[in-house]
Amino acid sequence: MGEGELPLELPLTGGSRFVRACLRRAVDRPPVWFLRQAGRYMAEYREVRKHHSLVEICKRPELAAEVTITAAEKLEVDAAIIFADLLLPLEPMGLDFEFVAGDGPVVHHPLRTVEDIDRLRTDRAGALEYVAAAIEKVAGHFGDRMGMIGFCGAPYTLASYMIEGGGSRNYIFTKQMMYGETSAWQRLLDKLVVVLTAYCRQQVDAGADVIQIFDSWAGSLGVADYREYVLPVTKRLVRAVQEMGVPVIYFGVDTASLLPAMRETGADVIGLDWRVELDAAWRGLDYACAVQGNLDPITLFAPEPVLEARVKGILAAADGRAGHIFNLGHGIVPGTPVENVQAVVRMVKAMGPQFAARRAQAGTEAAHG
Ligand code: CP3
């Protein structure tokens, strides 16, 4: 028995539904959670932010756990993603950063020379244990009721922040390093893999069921550059995490042309942004992995009938196949009405089982026909 195996032992918990879907095992309906489900759109988060900075919340396990738990419970999703940030590993590597209101992250002394890269440290990942401590609290709170997602940035996306010093439009410094100082570039990505592997191990040991690797800005690369400069090292990180015994979700934005190459990382699940059609993208991946996505986060501002049609469209595109995790195509933005996010959860729970049951039925008929 493999894909679509029956009978399914019901009822599934949020945690088992989520992990089973990552592994493309049969589920009663697609699990659902949201990128940036804890964030400024939610009043409870804004209240905590009145008293604490973003980094402070990340570094205090009781606060990070509270923010994570509040969002997951309020939305009644199947999985909780630990509240943290992509950039946290920069600090123990020797790069200070801060979040500047309105500007996003700012790295104070971005990497511009080979010497800057050679100075980066890889022996202080232990300083990130506060994230694992928060995971332990959340996992202890939910048990199997909720999947527990740990995460880290992918080598390319983190390298781009380290070199550009913040967000970027054209990634000029990053690509200059990549093309012009290729061996230093490789050393940088190697150092990142050392730190990220240790960081993910802490999270898995603390109770993360799944690790999501965010390659948010991979879409800035053409396929040939992605394959030459990024894929091999990313594949190593994916494999190292899988060897810890958990599935890996690999996500990027604006990745339509990169998807087959991203699949070659061996990730269990590929995160799709909202610009692609889920059915065509999954077919293009030969259904060889699970997929996560891919509602446009801005449809959360649409009237309910439009929202419902979009949710149904995604469920229909996935067609009840084992290995679909319902999510957005990128993070929830500030100003999103919370009740619309909750409505999506209700819709997936209401409509999802019909699609799953139809496919199970078709599978049974094929087996007997
Ligand atoms: O609920 C969750 O999704 C968990 C929390 C989470 C945060 N950052 C908290 C956060 C996660 C998973 C991240 C990952 C992250 N951080 C990514 C990858 C995801 C993606 O969007 O592609 C990236 C690129 C970052 C870097 C980052 N952090 C940026 C660019 C910004 C500024 C953007 C903004 O909205 O201002 C942040 C800040 C940040 N990280 C916020 C949150 C909730 C919002 C700012 C705040 O509370 O002050």
Tab-separated table of C-alpha atoms and ligand atoms in Angstrom:
chain	number	residue	atom	x	y	z
A	1	MET	CA	0.000	0.000	0.000
A	2	GLY	CA	1.345	3.397	-0.836
A	3	GLU	CA	-0.419	6.482	-1.989
A	4	GLY	CA	-4.120	6.421	-1.250
A	5	GLU	CA	-3.798	3.466	1.111
A	6	LEU	CA	-7.044	2.409	2.779
A	7	PRO	CA	-8.592	1.965	5.222
A	8	LEU	CA	-7.627	5.067	7.096
A	9	GLU	CA	-7.576	4.833	10.856
A	10	LEU	CA	-9.851	7.641	11.976
A	11	PRO	CA	-10.070	10.070	13.597
A	12	LEU	CA	-6.818	11.794	12.680
A	13	THR	CA	-5.394	14.478	14.943
A	14	GLY	CA	-4.117	17.745	13.459
A	15	GLY	CA	-0.553	16.511	13.985
A	16	SER	CA	-1.040	13.131	12.342
A	17	ARG	CA	-3.060	14.617	9.465
A	18	PHE	CA	-0.313	17.158	8.779
A	19	VAL	CA	2.634	14.756	8.959
A	20	ARG	CA	0.795	12.103	6.917
A	21	ALA	CA	0.093	14.656	4.190
A	22	CYS	CA	3.775	15.687	4.108
A	23	LEU	CA	4.594	12.020	3.468
A	24	ARG	CA	1.833	11.676	0.837
A	25	ARG	CA	-0.168	9.244	2.924
A	26	ALA	CA	-3.974	9.205	2.711
A	27	VAL	CA	-5.819	11.698	4.906
A	28	ASP	CA	-9.502	12.512	5.488
A	29	ARG	CA	-9.011	16.084	4.180
A	30	PRO	CA	-6.021	18.306	3.466
A	31	PRO	CA	-4.412	19.752	6.589
A	32	VAL	CA	-4.463	23.547	6.725
A	33	TRP	CA	-2.182	26.192	8.234
A	34	PHE	CA	-0.985	29.637	7.096
A	35	LEU	CA	2.351	31.272	6.376
A	36	ARG	CA	2.775	34.087	8.966
A	37	GLN	CA	-0.269	32.914	10.884
A	38	ALA	CA	1.074	34.759	13.929
A	39	GLY	CA	1.636	38.359	12.926
A	40	ARG	CA	0.507	41.946	12.933
A	41	TYR	CA	-2.925	41.231	11.405
A	42	MET	CA	-3.868	39.625	14.735
A	43	ALA	CA	-4.858	41.882	17.669
A	44	GLU	CA	-3.372	39.498	20.249
A	45	TYR	CA	0.020	39.710	18.521
A	46	ARG	CA	-0.120	43.504	18.286
A	47	GLU	CA	-0.823	43.605	21.999
A	48	VAL	CA	2.309	41.553	22.792
A	49	ARG	CA	4.310	43.742	20.365
A	50	LYS	CA	3.309	46.862	22.338
A	51	HIS	CA	5.488	45.625	25.168
A	52	HIS	CA	8.229	43.671	23.356
A	53	SER	CA	10.305	43.987	20.199
A	54	LEU	CA	10.174	41.258	17.556
A	55	VAL	CA	13.613	39.934	18.532
A	56	GLU	CA	12.697	40.005	22.212
A	57	ILE	CA	9.628	37.850	21.542
A	58	CYS	CA	11.800	35.410	19.587
A	59	LYS	CA	14.407	35.200	22.352
A	60	ARG	CA	11.979	34.668	25.233
A	61	PRO	CA	10.591	31.140	24.904
A	62	GLU	CA	7.518	31.844	27.035
A	63	LEU	CA	6.562	34.766	24.765
A	64	ALA	CA	7.377	32.981	21.504
A	65	ALA	CA	5.380	29.965	22.674
A	66	GLU	CA	2.423	32.117	23.728
A	67	VAL	CA	2.288	33.914	20.371
A	68	THR	CA	2.553	30.613	18.488
A	69	ILE	CA	-0.132	28.898	20.547
A	70	THR	CA	-2.577	31.829	20.505
A	71	ALA	CA	-2.549	32.045	16.700
A	72	ALA	CA	-2.895	28.295	16.119
A	73	GLU	CA	-5.769	28.018	18.612
A	74	LYS	CA	-7.581	31.068	17.345
A	75	LEU	CA	-7.460	29.787	13.759
A	76	GLU	CA	-8.080	26.104	14.628
A	77	VAL	CA	-5.474	25.006	12.097
A	78	ASP	CA	-3.724	21.626	11.936
A	79	ALA	CA	-0.181	22.886	12.501
A	80	ALA	CA	1.654	25.561	14.471
A	81	ILE	CA	4.825	27.193	13.127
A	82	ILE	CA	7.211	28.321	15.822
A	83	PHE	CA	7.400	32.080	16.184
A	84	ALA	CA	10.943	33.051	15.198
A	85	ASP	CA	12.616	34.852	12.297
A	86	LEU	CA	14.738	33.848	9.367
A	87	LEU	CA	17.573	36.134	10.386
A	88	LEU	CA	18.229	34.870	13.922
A	89	PRO	CA	21.220	32.673	12.894
A	90	LEU	CA	23.070	35.733	11.574
A	91	GLU	CA	23.853	36.971	15.061
A	92	PRO	CA	25.849	33.943	16.333
A	93	MET	CA	27.659	33.905	12.981
A	94	GLY	CA	28.887	37.426	13.788
A	95	LEU	CA	26.466	39.725	11.946
A	96	ASP	CA	24.290	42.123	13.931
A	97	PHE	CA	20.915	43.139	12.544
A	98	GLU	CA	17.772	44.905	13.626
A	99	PHE	CA	14.223	45.312	12.407
A	100	VAL	CA	13.608	48.936	11.518
A	101	ALA	CA	9.922	49.893	11.493
A	102	GLY	CA	8.775	50.270	7.895
A	103	ASP	CA	12.103	49.134	6.414
A	104	GLY	CA	12.188	45.481	7.417
A	105	PRO	CA	15.473	43.878	8.470
A	106	VAL	CA	18.762	45.813	8.348
A	107	VAL	CA	22.127	44.018	8.670
A	108	HIS	CA	24.657	46.526	10.013
A	109	HIS	CA	27.894	45.347	8.373
A	110	PRO	CA	26.879	43.337	5.322
A	111	LEU	CA	29.357	40.878	3.790
A	112	ARG	CA	31.178	42.484	0.884
A	113	THR	CA	34.634	40.883	0.813
A	114	VAL	CA	36.146	37.420	0.966
A	115	GLU	CA	37.626	38.353	4.366
A	116	ASP	CA	34.155	39.168	5.682
A	117	ILE	CA	33.055	35.656	4.764
A	118	ASP	CA	36.139	34.037	6.267
A	119	ARG	CA	35.488	35.809	9.580
A	120	LEU	CA	31.998	34.281	9.967
A	121	ARG	CA	31.735	31.817	12.839
A	122	THR	CA	30.040	28.432	12.668
A	123	ASP	CA	30.630	27.248	16.244
A	124	ARG	CA	27.986	29.191	18.108
A	125	ALA	CA	24.679	27.672	16.951
A	126	GLY	CA	24.114	26.770	20.617
A	127	ALA	CA	23.180	30.425	21.136
A	128	LEU	CA	19.973	29.715	19.184
A	129	GLU	CA	18.660	27.192	21.732
A	130	TYR	CA	15.954	29.668	22.761
A	131	VAL	CA	14.022	28.667	19.619
A	132	ALA	CA	14.189	24.987	20.607
A	133	ALA	CA	13.072	25.929	24.119
A	134	ALA	CA	9.990	27.631	22.664
A	135	ILE	CA	9.250	24.587	20.476
A	136	GLU	CA	9.428	22.361	23.517
A	137	LYS	CA	6.789	24.485	25.237
A	138	VAL	CA	4.452	24.537	22.213
A	139	ALA	CA	4.851	20.824	21.508
A	140	GLY	CA	4.210	20.096	25.194
A	141	HIS	CA	1.071	22.221	25.100
A	142	PHE	CA	-0.460	20.662	21.995
A	143	GLY	CA	0.807	17.096	22.029
A	144	ASP	CA	-0.484	15.403	18.879
A	145	ARG	CA	-3.388	17.835	18.436
A	146	MET	CA	-1.264	20.125	16.251
A	147	GLY	CA	1.640	19.514	13.925
A	148	MET	CA	4.757	21.363	15.144
A	149	ILE	CA	6.707	23.126	12.432
A	150	GLY	CA	10.277	24.298	12.984
A	151	PHE	CA	11.963	26.369	10.307
A	152	CYS	CA	15.085	28.043	8.999
A	153	GLY	CA	16.090	30.154	6.021
A	154	ALA	CA	17.655	28.451	3.012
A	155	PRO	CA	21.340	29.129	2.320
A	156	TYR	CA	20.658	31.358	-0.716
A	157	THR	CA	18.007	33.525	0.920
A	158	LEU	CA	20.072	33.990	4.087
A	159	ALA	CA	23.214	34.724	2.062
A	160	SER	CA	21.280	37.395	0.166
A	161	TYR	CA	20.329	39.148	3.437
A	162	MET	CA	23.918	38.879	4.706
A	163	ILE	CA	25.383	40.366	1.521
A	164	GLU	CA	22.731	42.948	0.588
A	165	GLY	CA	22.221	44.037	4.195
A	166	GLY	CA	18.435	43.797	3.870
A	167	GLY	CA	15.748	43.185	1.312
A	168	SER	CA	16.729	43.788	-2.304
A	169	ARG	CA	15.239	44.363	-5.709
A	170	ASN	CA	18.044	43.248	-7.988
A	171	TYR	CA	20.437	41.268	-5.755
A	172	ILE	CA	23.428	42.929	-7.371
A	173	PHE	CA	25.923	42.432	-4.519
A	174	THR	CA	24.753	38.867	-3.983
A	175	LYS	CA	25.135	37.912	-7.626
A	176	GLN	CA	28.435	39.783	-7.889
A	177	MET	CA	29.784	37.584	-5.094
A	178	MET	CA	28.256	34.476	-6.636
A	179	TYR	CA	29.715	35.077	-10.104
A	180	GLY	CA	32.939	36.874	-9.196
A	181	GLU	CA	34.082	35.211	-5.972
A	182	THR	CA	32.604	31.800	-6.536
A	183	SER	CA	34.807	29.908	-4.099
A	184	ALA	CA	34.110	32.435	-1.309
A	185	TRP	CA	30.407	32.144	-2.198
A	186	GLN	CA	30.622	28.377	-1.784
A	187	ARG	CA	32.425	28.818	1.554
A	188	LEU	CA	29.643	31.124	2.716
A	189	LEU	CA	26.921	28.636	1.798
A	190	ASP	CA	28.927	25.803	3.393
A	191	LYS	CA	29.182	27.782	6.624
A	192	LEU	CA	25.459	28.438	6.548
A	193	VAL	CA	24.741	24.724	6.126
A	194	VAL	CA	26.868	23.920	9.192
A	195	VAL	CA	24.974	26.403	11.355
A	196	LEU	CA	21.522	25.624	9.903
A	197	THR	CA	21.999	21.870	10.328
A	198	ALA	CA	22.822	22.327	14.013
A	199	TYR	CA	19.920	24.760	14.405
A	200	CYS	CA	17.428	22.354	12.788
A	201	ARG	CA	18.739	19.508	14.947
A	202	GLN	CA	17.969	21.533	18.080
A	203	GLN	CA	14.442	22.136	16.790
A	204	VAL	CA	13.843	18.478	15.918
A	205	ASP	CA	15.220	17.312	19.273
A	206	ALA	CA	12.830	19.758	20.960
A	207	GLY	CA	9.781	18.301	19.194
A	208	ALA	CA	9.468	19.763	15.687
A	209	ASP	CA	7.558	17.237	13.528
A	210	VAL	CA	8.482	18.911	10.241
A	211	ILE	CA	11.055	21.521	9.174
A	212	GLN	CA	10.189	24.192	6.616
A	213	ILE	CA	13.137	25.708	4.738
A	214	PHE	CA	12.278	29.198	3.448
A	215	ASP	CA	14.049	30.074	0.197
A	216	SER	CA	11.830	33.123	-0.101
A	217	TRP	CA	13.993	34.915	-2.650
A	218	ALA	CA	15.072	31.943	-4.806
A	219	GLY	CA	12.802	33.384	-7.505
A	220	SER	CA	15.432	36.054	-8.152
A	221	LEU	CA	17.563	33.371	-9.827
A	222	GLY	CA	17.329	31.911	-13.302
A	223	VAL	CA	17.203	28.133	-13.516
A	224	ALA	CA	20.819	27.748	-14.665
A	225	ASP	CA	22.158	29.889	-11.803
A	226	TYR	CA	19.944	28.135	-9.290
A	227	ARG	CA	21.282	24.781	-10.442
A	228	GLU	CA	24.915	25.845	-10.519
A	229	TYR	CA	25.229	28.017	-7.407
A	230	VAL	CA	22.428	27.014	-5.041
A	231	LEU	CA	20.909	23.571	-5.658
A	232	PRO	CA	23.827	21.348	-4.522
A	233	VAL	CA	24.251	23.003	-1.131
A	234	THR	CA	20.484	23.201	-0.551
A	235	LYS	CA	20.189	19.512	-1.342
A	236	ARG	CA	22.785	18.803	1.369
A	237	LEU	CA	20.796	20.749	3.953
A	238	VAL	CA	17.532	19.003	2.992
A	239	ARG	CA	19.153	15.587	3.259
A	240	ALA	CA	20.784	16.412	6.604
A	241	VAL	CA	17.414	17.416	8.061
A	242	GLN	CA	15.660	14.345	6.639
A	243	GLU	CA	18.325	12.185	8.282
A	244	MET	CA	17.067	13.571	11.592
A	245	GLY	CA	13.833	11.703	10.846
A	246	VAL	CA	11.467	14.522	9.835
A	247	PRO	CA	9.951	15.606	6.492
A	248	VAL	CA	11.118	18.857	4.885
A	249	ILE	CA	8.948	21.535	3.253
A	250	TYR	CA	10.906	23.722	0.812
A	251	PHE	CA	9.271	27.023	-0.106
A	252	GLY	CA	10.075	29.961	-2.346
A	253	VAL	CA	8.247	32.815	-4.056
A	254	ASP	CA	8.045	33.442	-7.801
A	255	THR	CA	9.403	29.984	-8.495
A	256	ALA	CA	7.254	28.746	-11.411
A	257	SER	CA	10.243	28.019	-13.643
A	258	LEU	CA	12.385	26.727	-10.761
A	259	LEU	CA	9.987	24.100	-9.421
A	260	PRO	CA	11.493	21.019	-11.122
A	261	ALA	CA	14.984	22.064	-9.969
A	262	MET	CA	13.685	22.750	-6.454
A	263	ARG	CA	12.198	19.273	-6.430
A	264	GLU	CA	15.720	17.907	-7.041
A	265	THR	CA	16.649	18.997	-3.518
A	266	GLY	CA	14.711	15.900	-2.486
A	267	ALA	CA	12.365	17.888	-0.224
A	268	ASP	CA	9.237	15.964	0.783
A	269	VAL	CA	6.960	18.957	0.162
A	270	ILE	CA	7.346	21.873	-2.249
A	271	GLY	CA	5.646	25.129	-1.245
A	272	LEU	CA	3.894	26.810	-4.210
A	273	ASP	CA	3.335	30.539	-4.492
A	274	TRP	CA	-0.040	31.780	-5.740
A	275	ARG	CA	1.097	32.680	-9.245
A	276	VAL	CA	1.063	29.071	-10.420
A	277	GLU	CA	-1.926	26.813	-11.016
A	278	LEU	CA	-1.673	24.113	-8.392
A	279	ASP	CA	-2.751	21.287	-10.697
A	280	ALA	CA	-0.332	22.198	-13.494
A	281	ALA	CA	2.525	22.748	-11.028
A	282	TRP	CA	1.957	19.428	-9.276
A	283	ARG	CA	1.710	17.577	-12.598
A	284	GLY	CA	4.951	19.290	-13.637
A	285	LEU	CA	6.531	17.809	-10.528
A	286	ASP	CA	5.272	14.365	-11.671
A	287	TYR	CA	3.364	14.123	-8.370
A	288	ALA	CA	6.712	12.948	-6.986
A	289	CYS	CA	6.426	15.095	-3.862
A	290	ALA	CA	3.721	16.661	-1.747
A	291	VAL	CA	2.731	20.284	-2.401
A	292	GLN	CA	1.710	23.093	-0.078
A	293	GLY	CA	-0.323	26.114	-1.079
A	294	ASN	CA	-1.365	28.230	-2.725
A	295	LEU	CA	-4.131	30.773	-2.097
A	296	ASP	CA	-3.182	34.365	-2.923
A	297	PRO	CA	-2.939	35.990	0.534
A	298	ILE	CA	-4.728	39.062	-0.814
A	299	THR	CA	-7.880	37.028	-1.592
A	300	LEU	CA	-8.326	37.180	2.202
A	301	PHE	CA	-9.552	40.722	1.533
A	302	ALA	CA	-12.192	39.541	-0.999
A	303	PRO	CA	-15.929	39.106	-0.333
A	304	GLU	CA	-16.807	35.680	1.034
A	305	PRO	CA	-18.257	34.186	-2.195
A	306	VAL	CA	-15.049	35.049	-4.086
A	307	LEU	CA	-12.915	33.669	-1.277
A	308	GLU	CA	-14.973	30.496	-1.197
A	309	ALA	CA	-14.664	30.038	-4.962
A	310	ARG	CA	-10.875	30.383	-4.705
A	311	VAL	CA	-10.608	27.906	-1.838
A	312	LYS	CA	-12.785	25.446	-3.747
A	313	GLY	CA	-10.674	25.988	-6.863
A	314	ILE	CA	-7.534	24.971	-4.985
A	315	LEU	CA	-9.198	21.910	-3.451
A	316	ALA	CA	-10.456	20.914	-6.906
A	317	ALA	CA	-6.989	21.408	-8.409
A	318	ALA	CA	-5.502	19.118	-5.744
A	319	ASP	CA	-8.416	16.755	-6.494
A	320	GLY	CA	-8.209	14.906	-3.180
A	321	ARG	CA	-4.753	13.529	-3.933
A	322	ALA	CA	-2.690	12.430	-0.957
A	323	GLY	CA	0.001	15.023	-0.313
A	324	HIS	CA	-1.740	18.393	-0.482
A	325	ILE	CA	-1.337	20.795	2.425
A	326	PHE	CA	-3.672	23.774	2.182
A	327	ASN	CA	-1.891	27.101	2.730
A	328	LEU	CA	-1.378	30.513	1.204
A	329	GLY	CA	1.082	31.251	-1.581
A	330	HIS	CA	2.939	33.650	0.755
A	331	GLY	CA	2.467	35.148	4.211
A	332	ILE	CA	-0.630	36.835	5.656
A	333	VAL	CA	-0.179	40.604	5.376
A	334	PRO	CA	-1.001	43.237	8.023
A	335	GLY	CA	-4.625	44.406	7.841
A	336	THR	CA	-6.012	41.000	6.835
A	337	PRO	CA	-9.400	40.386	8.524
A	338	VAL	CA	-8.907	37.531	10.994
A	339	GLU	CA	-12.447	36.288	10.411
A	340	ASN	CA	-11.637	35.667	6.741
A	341	VAL	CA	-8.655	33.522	7.724
A	342	GLN	CA	-10.935	31.589	10.066
A	343	ALA	CA	-13.486	31.276	7.261
A	344	VAL	CA	-10.878	29.608	5.043
A	345	VAL	CA	-10.215	27.027	7.751
A	346	ARG	CA	-13.950	26.323	7.988
A	347	MET	CA	-14.189	25.990	4.196
A	348	VAL	CA	-11.277	23.550	3.971
A	349	LYS	CA	-12.787	21.502	6.787
A	350	ALA	CA	-16.230	21.545	5.116
A	351	MET	CA	-15.264	20.943	1.485
A	352	GLY	CA	-12.003	19.006	1.867
A	353	PRO	CA	-13.514	15.662	2.907
A	354	GLN	CA	-15.665	15.453	-0.251
A	355	PHE	CA	-12.631	15.670	-2.506
A	356	ALA	CA	-10.666	13.160	-0.413
A	357	ALA	CA	-13.622	10.741	-0.305
A	358	ARG	CA	-14.203	10.967	-4.076
A	359	ARG	CA	-10.614	10.009	-4.770
A	360	ALA	CA	-10.666	7.181	-2.220
A	361	GLN	CA	-13.853	5.914	-3.896
A	362	ALA	CA	-12.298	6.131	-7.358
A	363	GLY	CA	-9.228	4.262	-6.042
A	364	THR	CA	-11.391	1.465	-4.611
A	365	GLU	CA	-13.300	1.125	-7.890
A	366	ALA	CA	-10.064	0.978	-9.875
A	367	ALA	CA	-8.718	-1.728	-7.553
A	368	HIS	CA	-11.877	-3.791	-8.020
A	369	GLY	CA	-12.518	-2.991	-11.670
B	1	CP3	O1	3.611	32.747	12.085
B	1	CP3	C1	4.683	32.629	11.439
B	1	CP3	O2	4.706	32.539	10.204
B	1	CP3	C2	5.982	32.524	12.219
B	1	CP3	C3	6.762	33.677	12.264
B	1	CP3	C4	7.734	34.138	11.197
B	1	CP3	C5	8.291	35.438	11.229
B	1	CP3	N1	9.220	35.517	10.239
B	1	CP3	C6	7.956	36.489	12.223
B	1	CP3	C7	7.990	37.871	11.737
B	1	CP3	C8	8.315	33.464	10.111
B	1	CP3	C9	8.052	32.059	9.602
B	1	CP3	C10	9.263	34.358	9.534
B	1	CP3	C11	10.142	33.999	8.403
B	1	CP3	C12	10.726	35.088	7.623
B	1	CP3	N2	11.349	36.197	8.075
B	1	CP3	C13	10.838	35.079	6.226
B	1	CP3	C14	10.388	33.972	5.330
B	1	CP3	C15	8.956	34.020	5.075
B	1	CP3	C16	8.603	34.875	3.917
B	1	CP3	O3	7.896	35.859	4.147
B	1	CP3	O4	9.014	34.565	2.798
B	1	CP3	C17	11.494	36.265	5.841
B	1	CP3	C18	11.789	36.700	4.437
B	1	CP3	C19	11.825	36.944	7.024
B	1	CP3	C20	12.562	38.223	7.159
B	1	CP3	C21	11.675	39.268	7.655
B	1	CP3	N3	11.191	39.327	8.936
B	1	CP3	C22	11.176	40.388	6.954
B	1	CP3	C23	11.445	40.681	5.503
B	1	CP3	C24	10.407	41.125	7.861
B	1	CP3	C25	9.791	42.482	7.656
B	1	CP3	C26	8.555	42.423	6.870
B	1	CP3	C27	7.435	43.100	7.600
B	1	CP3	O5	6.330	42.585	7.508
B	1	CP3	O6	7.683	44.113	8.260
B	1	CP3	C28	10.374	40.418	9.084
B	1	CP3	C29	9.636	40.802	10.308
B	1	CP3	C30	8.716	39.794	10.892
B	1	CP3	N4	9.055	38.509	11.177
B	1	CP3	C31	7.364	40.012	11.306
B	1	CP3	C32	6.918	38.805	11.852
B	1	CP3	C33	5.565	38.535	12.468
B	1	CP3	C34	6.551	41.298	11.202
B	1	CP3	C35	7.138	42.425	11.906
B	1	CP3	C36	6.898	42.716	13.367
B	1	CP3	O7	6.196	42.077	14.142
B	1	CP3	O8	7.473	43.743	13.726
